XYZ file of C-alpha atoms in Angstrom:
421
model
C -46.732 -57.408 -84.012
C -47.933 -58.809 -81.149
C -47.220 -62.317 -81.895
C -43.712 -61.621 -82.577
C -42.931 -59.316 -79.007
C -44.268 -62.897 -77.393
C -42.192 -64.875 -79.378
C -39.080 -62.546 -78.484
C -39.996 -62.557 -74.782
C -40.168 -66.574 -75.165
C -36.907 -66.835 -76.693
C -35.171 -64.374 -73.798
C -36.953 -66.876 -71.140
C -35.488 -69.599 -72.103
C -31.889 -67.912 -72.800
C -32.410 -66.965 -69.626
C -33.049 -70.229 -67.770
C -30.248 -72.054 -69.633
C -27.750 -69.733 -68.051
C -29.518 -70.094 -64.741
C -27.364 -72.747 -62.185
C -29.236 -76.361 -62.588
C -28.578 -78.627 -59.884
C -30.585 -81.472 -60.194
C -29.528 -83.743 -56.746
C -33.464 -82.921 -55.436
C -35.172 -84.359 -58.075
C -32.696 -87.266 -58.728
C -33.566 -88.171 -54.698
C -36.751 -87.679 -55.023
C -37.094 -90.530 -57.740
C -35.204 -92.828 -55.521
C -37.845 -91.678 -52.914
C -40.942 -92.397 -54.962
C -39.659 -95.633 -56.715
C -38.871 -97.609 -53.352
C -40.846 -96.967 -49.922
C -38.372 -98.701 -47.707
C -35.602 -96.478 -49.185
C -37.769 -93.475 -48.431
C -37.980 -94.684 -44.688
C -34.473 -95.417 -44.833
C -33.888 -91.995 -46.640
C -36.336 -89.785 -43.646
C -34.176 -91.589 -40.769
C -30.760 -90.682 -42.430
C -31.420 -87.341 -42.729
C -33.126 -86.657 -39.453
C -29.850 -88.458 -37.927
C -27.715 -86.393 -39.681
C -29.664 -82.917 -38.721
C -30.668 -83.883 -35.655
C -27.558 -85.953 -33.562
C -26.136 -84.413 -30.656
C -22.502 -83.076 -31.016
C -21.518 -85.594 -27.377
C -22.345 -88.557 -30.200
C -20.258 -87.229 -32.894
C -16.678 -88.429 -32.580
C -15.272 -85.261 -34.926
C -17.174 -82.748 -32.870
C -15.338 -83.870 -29.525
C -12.138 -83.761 -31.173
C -11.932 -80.595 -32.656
C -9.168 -79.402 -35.752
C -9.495 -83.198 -37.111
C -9.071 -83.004 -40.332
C -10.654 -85.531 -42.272
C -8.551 -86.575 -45.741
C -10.941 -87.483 -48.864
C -9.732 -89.850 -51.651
C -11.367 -88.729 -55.043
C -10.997 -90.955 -58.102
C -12.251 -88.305 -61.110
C -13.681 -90.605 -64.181
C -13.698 -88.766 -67.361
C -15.607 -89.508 -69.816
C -15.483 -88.197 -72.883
C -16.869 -88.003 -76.922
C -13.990 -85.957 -78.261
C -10.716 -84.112 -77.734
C -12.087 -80.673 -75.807
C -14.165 -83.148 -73.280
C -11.173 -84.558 -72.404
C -10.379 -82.218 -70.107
C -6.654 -81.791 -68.717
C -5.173 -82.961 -65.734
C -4.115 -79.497 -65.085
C -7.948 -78.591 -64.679
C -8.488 -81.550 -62.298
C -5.754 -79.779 -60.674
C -7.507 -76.483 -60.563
C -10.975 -78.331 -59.240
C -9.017 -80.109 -56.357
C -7.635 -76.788 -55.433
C -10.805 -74.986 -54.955
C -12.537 -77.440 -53.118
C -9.828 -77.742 -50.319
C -9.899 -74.047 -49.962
C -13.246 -73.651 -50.307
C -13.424 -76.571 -47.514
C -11.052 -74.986 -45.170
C -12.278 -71.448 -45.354
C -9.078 -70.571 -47.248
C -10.780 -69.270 -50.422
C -9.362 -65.902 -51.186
C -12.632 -64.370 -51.514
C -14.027 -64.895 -48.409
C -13.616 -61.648 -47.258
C -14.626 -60.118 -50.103
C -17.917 -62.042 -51.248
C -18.931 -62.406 -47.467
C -20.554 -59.501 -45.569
C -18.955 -59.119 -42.551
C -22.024 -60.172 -40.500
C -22.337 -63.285 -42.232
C -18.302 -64.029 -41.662
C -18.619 -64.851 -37.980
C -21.294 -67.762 -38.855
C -19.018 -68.930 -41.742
C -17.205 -72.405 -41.243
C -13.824 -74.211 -41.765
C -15.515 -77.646 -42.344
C -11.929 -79.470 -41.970
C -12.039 -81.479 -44.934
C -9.805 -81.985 -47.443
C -9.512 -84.174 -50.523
C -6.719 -85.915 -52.551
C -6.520 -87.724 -55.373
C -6.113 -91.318 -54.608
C -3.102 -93.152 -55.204
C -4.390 -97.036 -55.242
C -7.157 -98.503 -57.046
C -9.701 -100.822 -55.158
C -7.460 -103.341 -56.512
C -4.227 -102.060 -54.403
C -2.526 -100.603 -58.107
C -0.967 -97.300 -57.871
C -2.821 -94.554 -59.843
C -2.920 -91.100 -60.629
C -6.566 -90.920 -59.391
C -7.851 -90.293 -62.657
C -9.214 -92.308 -65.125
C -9.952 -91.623 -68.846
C -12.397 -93.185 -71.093
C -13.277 -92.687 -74.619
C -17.252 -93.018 -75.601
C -18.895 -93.137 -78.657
C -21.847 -90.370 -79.573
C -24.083 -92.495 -78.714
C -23.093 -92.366 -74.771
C -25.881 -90.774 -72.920
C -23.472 -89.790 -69.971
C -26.208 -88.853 -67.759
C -27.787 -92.100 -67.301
C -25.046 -94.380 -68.293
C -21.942 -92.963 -66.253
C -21.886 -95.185 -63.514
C -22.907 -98.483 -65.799
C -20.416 -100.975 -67.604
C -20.900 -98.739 -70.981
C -19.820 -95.970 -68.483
C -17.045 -96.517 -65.767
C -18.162 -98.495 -62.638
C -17.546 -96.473 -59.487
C -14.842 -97.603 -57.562
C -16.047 -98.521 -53.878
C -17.960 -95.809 -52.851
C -17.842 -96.698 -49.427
C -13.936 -96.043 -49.722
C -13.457 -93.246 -52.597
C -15.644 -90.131 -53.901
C -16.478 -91.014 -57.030
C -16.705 -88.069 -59.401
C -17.851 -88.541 -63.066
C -16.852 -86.060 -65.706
C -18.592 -85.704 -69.042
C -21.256 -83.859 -71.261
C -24.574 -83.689 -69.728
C -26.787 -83.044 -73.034
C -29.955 -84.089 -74.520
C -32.418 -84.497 -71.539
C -30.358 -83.292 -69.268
C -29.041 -80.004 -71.499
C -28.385 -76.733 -69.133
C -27.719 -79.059 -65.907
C -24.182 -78.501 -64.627
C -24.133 -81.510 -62.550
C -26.241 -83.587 -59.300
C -24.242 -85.596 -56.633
C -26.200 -88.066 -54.113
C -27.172 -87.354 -50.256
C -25.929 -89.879 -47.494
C -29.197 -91.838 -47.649
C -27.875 -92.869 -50.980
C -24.315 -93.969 -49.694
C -22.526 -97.348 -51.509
C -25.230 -97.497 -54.235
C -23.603 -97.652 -57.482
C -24.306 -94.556 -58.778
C -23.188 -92.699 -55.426
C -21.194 -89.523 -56.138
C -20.745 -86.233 -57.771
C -21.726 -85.884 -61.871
C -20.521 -82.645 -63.680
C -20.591 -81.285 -67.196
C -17.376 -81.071 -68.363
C -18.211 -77.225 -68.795
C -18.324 -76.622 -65.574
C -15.344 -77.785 -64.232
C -12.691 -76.735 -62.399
C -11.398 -72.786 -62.648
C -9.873 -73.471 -66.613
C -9.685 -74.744 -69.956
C -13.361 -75.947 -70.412
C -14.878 -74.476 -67.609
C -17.273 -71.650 -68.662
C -18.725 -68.005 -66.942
C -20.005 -67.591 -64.599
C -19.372 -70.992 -63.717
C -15.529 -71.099 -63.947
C -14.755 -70.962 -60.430
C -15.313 -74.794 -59.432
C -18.330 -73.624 -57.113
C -20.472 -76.510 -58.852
C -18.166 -78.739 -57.891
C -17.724 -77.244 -54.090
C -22.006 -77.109 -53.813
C -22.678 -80.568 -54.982
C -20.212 -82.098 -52.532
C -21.985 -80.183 -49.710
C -25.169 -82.043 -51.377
C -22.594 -85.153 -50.967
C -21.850 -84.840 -47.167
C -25.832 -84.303 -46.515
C -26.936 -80.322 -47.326
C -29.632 -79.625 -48.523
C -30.379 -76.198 -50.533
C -31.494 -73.219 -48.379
C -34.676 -73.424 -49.929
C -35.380 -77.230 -49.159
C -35.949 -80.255 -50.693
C -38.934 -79.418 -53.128
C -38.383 -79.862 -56.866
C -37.193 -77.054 -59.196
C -36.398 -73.649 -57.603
C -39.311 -72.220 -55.489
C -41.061 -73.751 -51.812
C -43.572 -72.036 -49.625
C -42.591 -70.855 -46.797
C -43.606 -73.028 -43.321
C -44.396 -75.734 -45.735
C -42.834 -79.289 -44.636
C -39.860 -79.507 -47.536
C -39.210 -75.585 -46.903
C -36.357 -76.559 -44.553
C -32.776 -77.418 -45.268
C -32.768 -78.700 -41.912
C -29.970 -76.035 -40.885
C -31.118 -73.495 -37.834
C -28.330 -70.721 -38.904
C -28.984 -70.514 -42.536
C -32.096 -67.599 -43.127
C -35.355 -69.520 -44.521
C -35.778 -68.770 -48.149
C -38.269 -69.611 -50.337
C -36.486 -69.191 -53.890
C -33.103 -70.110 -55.082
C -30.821 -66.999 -55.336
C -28.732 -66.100 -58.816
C -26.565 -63.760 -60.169
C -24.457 -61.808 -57.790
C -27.157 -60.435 -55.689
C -27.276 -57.052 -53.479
C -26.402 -57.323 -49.847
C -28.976 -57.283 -47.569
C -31.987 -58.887 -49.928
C -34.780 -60.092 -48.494
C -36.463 -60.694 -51.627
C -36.893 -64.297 -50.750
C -36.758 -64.736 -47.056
C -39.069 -66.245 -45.041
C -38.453 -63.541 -42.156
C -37.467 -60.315 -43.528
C -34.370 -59.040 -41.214
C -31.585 -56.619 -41.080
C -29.166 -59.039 -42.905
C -31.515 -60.458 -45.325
C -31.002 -63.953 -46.829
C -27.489 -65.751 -47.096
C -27.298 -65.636 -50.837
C -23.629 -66.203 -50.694
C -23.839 -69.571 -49.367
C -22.759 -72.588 -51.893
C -25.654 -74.288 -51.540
C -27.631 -71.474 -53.184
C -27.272 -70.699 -56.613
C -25.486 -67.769 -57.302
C -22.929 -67.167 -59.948
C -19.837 -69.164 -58.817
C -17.658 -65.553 -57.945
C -20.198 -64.836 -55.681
C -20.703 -67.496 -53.018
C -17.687 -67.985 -50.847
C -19.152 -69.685 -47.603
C -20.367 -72.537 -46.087
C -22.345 -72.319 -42.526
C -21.056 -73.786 -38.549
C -24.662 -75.505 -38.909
C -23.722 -76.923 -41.970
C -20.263 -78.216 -40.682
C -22.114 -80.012 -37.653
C -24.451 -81.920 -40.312
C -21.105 -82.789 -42.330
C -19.359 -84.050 -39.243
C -22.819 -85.913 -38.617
C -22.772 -87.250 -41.707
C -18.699 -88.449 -41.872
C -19.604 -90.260 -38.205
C -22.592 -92.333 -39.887
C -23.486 -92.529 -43.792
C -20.039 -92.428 -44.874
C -17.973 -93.228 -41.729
C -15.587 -95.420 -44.132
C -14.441 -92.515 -45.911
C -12.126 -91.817 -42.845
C -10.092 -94.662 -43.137
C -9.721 -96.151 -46.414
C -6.704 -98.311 -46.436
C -6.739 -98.936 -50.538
C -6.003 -95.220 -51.177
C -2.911 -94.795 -49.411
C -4.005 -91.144 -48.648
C -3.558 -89.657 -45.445
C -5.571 -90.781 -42.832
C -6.752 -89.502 -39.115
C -4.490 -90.259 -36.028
C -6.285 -91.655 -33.054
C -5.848 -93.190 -30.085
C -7.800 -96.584 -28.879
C -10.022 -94.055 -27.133
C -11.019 -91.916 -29.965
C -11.519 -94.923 -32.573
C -13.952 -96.208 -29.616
C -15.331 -92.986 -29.760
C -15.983 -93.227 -33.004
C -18.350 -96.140 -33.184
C -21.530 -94.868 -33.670
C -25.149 -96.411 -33.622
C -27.910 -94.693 -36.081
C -30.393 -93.511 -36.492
C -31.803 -93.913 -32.945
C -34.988 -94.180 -32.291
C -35.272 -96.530 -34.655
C -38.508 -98.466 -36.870
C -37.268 -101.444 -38.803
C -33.296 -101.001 -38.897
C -30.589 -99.468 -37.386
C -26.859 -98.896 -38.815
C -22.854 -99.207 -36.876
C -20.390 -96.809 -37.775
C -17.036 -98.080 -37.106
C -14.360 -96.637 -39.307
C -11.211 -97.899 -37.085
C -12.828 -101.052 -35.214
C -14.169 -104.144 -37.146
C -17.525 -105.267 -35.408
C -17.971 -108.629 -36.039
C -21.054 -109.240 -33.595
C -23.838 -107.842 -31.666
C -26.090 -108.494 -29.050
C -28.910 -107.186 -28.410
C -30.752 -107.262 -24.485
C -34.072 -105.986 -23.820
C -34.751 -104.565 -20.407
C -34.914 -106.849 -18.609
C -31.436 -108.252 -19.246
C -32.362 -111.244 -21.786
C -30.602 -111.548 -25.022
C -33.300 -111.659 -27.872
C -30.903 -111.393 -30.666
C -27.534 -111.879 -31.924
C -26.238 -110.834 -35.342
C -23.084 -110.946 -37.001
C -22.424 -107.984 -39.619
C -20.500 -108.372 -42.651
C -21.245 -104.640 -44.464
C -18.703 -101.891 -43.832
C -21.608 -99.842 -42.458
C -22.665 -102.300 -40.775
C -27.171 -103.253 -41.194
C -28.808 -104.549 -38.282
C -32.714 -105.677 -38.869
C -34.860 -105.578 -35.358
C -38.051 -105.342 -37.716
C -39.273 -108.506 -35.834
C -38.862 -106.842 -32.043
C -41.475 -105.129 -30.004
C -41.456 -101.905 -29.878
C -39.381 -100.631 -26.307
C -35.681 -99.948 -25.162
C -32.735 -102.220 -25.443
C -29.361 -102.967 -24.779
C -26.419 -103.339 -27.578
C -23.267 -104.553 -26.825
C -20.794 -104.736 -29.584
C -17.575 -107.170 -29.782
C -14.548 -107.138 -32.157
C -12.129 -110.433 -32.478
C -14.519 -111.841 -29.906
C -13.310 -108.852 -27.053
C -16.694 -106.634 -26.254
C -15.770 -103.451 -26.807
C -18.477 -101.316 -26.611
C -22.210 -100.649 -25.306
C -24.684 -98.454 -26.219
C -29.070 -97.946 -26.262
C -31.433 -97.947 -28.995
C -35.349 -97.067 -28.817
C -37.248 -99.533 -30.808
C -40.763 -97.283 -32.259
């Protein structure tokens, strides 16, 4: 008898974690992290950048109600007819995420206590689907792909035997498919900035999960997955921090998702929790934890916010990592207006202080050369960048200060400082 309540209680478990929300853009970093020690150094620097810059640096912060235009090209990948899901729920996907993205989601006041509301954010961001390939062809924005059943899409979607991304410096690349086998019960990872112009940079989703119809499946039918792993995308972290699985200790060194207005937890939320819980705070308070966040995990009717702490470490993140995806001619989709001022503005150097390399955001201004002075006025370096975010190696300088200045078309155009550690 015995034997056969513990086999029951096994059996709920694991129905139990299967309808849990699996994001798995942690662990997929953290792999990336442990395989390659300069990309973890590169990885630590990103993300302190992007937490860390001051809003005077950030060219989107000084000009407020800019809102930045996202081309998406959605890659579906499929085994059979149902996987092929419909342009109609590509439709419904693209919707949610530029309401949930302007704080226009219907449910906002509903889902969101009203304490919570005044620390909720419009993060000025919105996404189309793009209209030229790499190539300069029109397109609808989506492409479709039939695979045999031997297609693992998890680890082959952004391969040959999958469907190559499409510059991911330029477009957000988002593959749809069935994540099964291995990777069963996941509803989809994308990659953080650190990651940004690999080939495999983007946003990966079950097919299940969706958009707000045909395919997409309670409680997930709301395109939340979608909405959380782009925050994931533009550099957030879950509330819980960057540990593996579900659970951190509190005050320990990946506890933090390195945002100072969302409550420390220590446990992802699900469901459709109570308001105020403080089951899983680090600080029990009045308000409890902010459950209702999309970077938690909650059912997808009941998170409906993201944070103004969050926004700056988007706008951080779209004036470094993936400056290009301001302006990408190719796509023909709308693009920011500036002056000569503001795309000045917008040239930014990162991260600073610096150990072995530093990066040049410069989404309206090619740089085609840089000096660099140390104190006392010499020039120890020149170097003349060719990436479109641009790399600059000072692993062979002293540690100190020094001098950049930064010329397009062979006019200077800008200057700026850098601390060499």
């Amino acid at each position: 008898m015995k034997i056969r309540i513990l086999l029951l209680l096994m059996v709920l478990s694991v129905g139990s974690v299967f309808g849990q929300r699996t994001c798995l853009t942690t662990e997929k970093m953290n792999e990336l992290i442990q395989a390659d020690a300069k990309f973890a150094e590169h990885h630590r620097a990103v993300m302190n950048h992007i937490q860390t810059a001051k809003p005077e640096n950030n060219f989107l912060a000084r000009n407020p109600n800019t809102v930045v235009t996202i081309p998406v090209v959605f890659h579906v990948l499929y085994k059979n007819a149902t996987q092929n899901i419909s342009d109609a729920q590509i439709q419904s996907q693209l919707d949610v995420l530029n309401k949930d993205y302007r704080k226009l989601n219907t449910d906002f006041s509903t889902v969101v206590p009203a304490y919570f509301q005044t620390y909720a954010a419009d993060m000025e961001i919105l996404f189309c689907k793009a209209t030229k390939t790499p190539a300069g062809a029109s397109t609808t924005g989506i492409v479709r792909i039939s695979k045999g059943s031997s297609f693992v899409f998890g680890d082959e979607y952004y391969t040959s035997t999958g469907d190559p991304a499409w510059n991911p410096n330029k477009y957000l690349n988002v593959w749809i498919g069935i994540l099964d086998g291995e990777y069963d019960g996941t509803l989809g990872w994308a990659y953080l900035p650190s990651a940004a112009g690999q080939a495999f940079d983007g946003f990966v989703c079950d097919y299940r999960y969706f958009g707000t119809m045909g395919t997409a499946t309670a409680p997930y039918n709301k395109g939340r997955t979608c909405t959380h792993e782009i925050g994931h995308y533009f550099g957030l972290n879950h509330p819980w921090g960057t540990v593996n699985g579900i659970s951190s200790t509190c005050g320990a060194s990946n506890n933090s998702d390195g945002v100072a207005d969302t409550p420390a937890t220590n446990h992802a939320y699900y469901g459709c929790p109570s308001y105020p819980s403080n089951t899983y705070t680090c600080t029990s308070s009045t308000h409890g934890a902010m459950f209702m966040n999309y970077m938690d995990y909650t059912d997808d009717a009941c998170m409906a916010m993201f944070s103004l702490g969050q926004k700056t470490i988007v706008q951080n993140t779209l004036n470094s990592s993936r400056s290009n995806l301001l302006t990408s001619a190719a796509t023909n989709c709308s693009t920011l207006s500036v002056d000569d001022v503001q795309k000045l503005q917008a040239i930014n150097v990162y991260p600073n202080p610096i150990k072995t390399e530093f990066f040049i955001s410069s989404p309206f201004v090619t740089i085609d050369e840089v000096e660099i002075f140390n104190i006392n006025g010499a020039l120890v370096k020149t170097v003349k960048p060719t990436a479109d975010n641009y790399k600059v190696d000072v692993a062979d300088l002293a540690t100190g200060t020094y001098y950049l200045r930064m010329y397009s078309q062979n006019e200077f155009i800008k200057s700026d400082k850098i601390i060499k550690q």
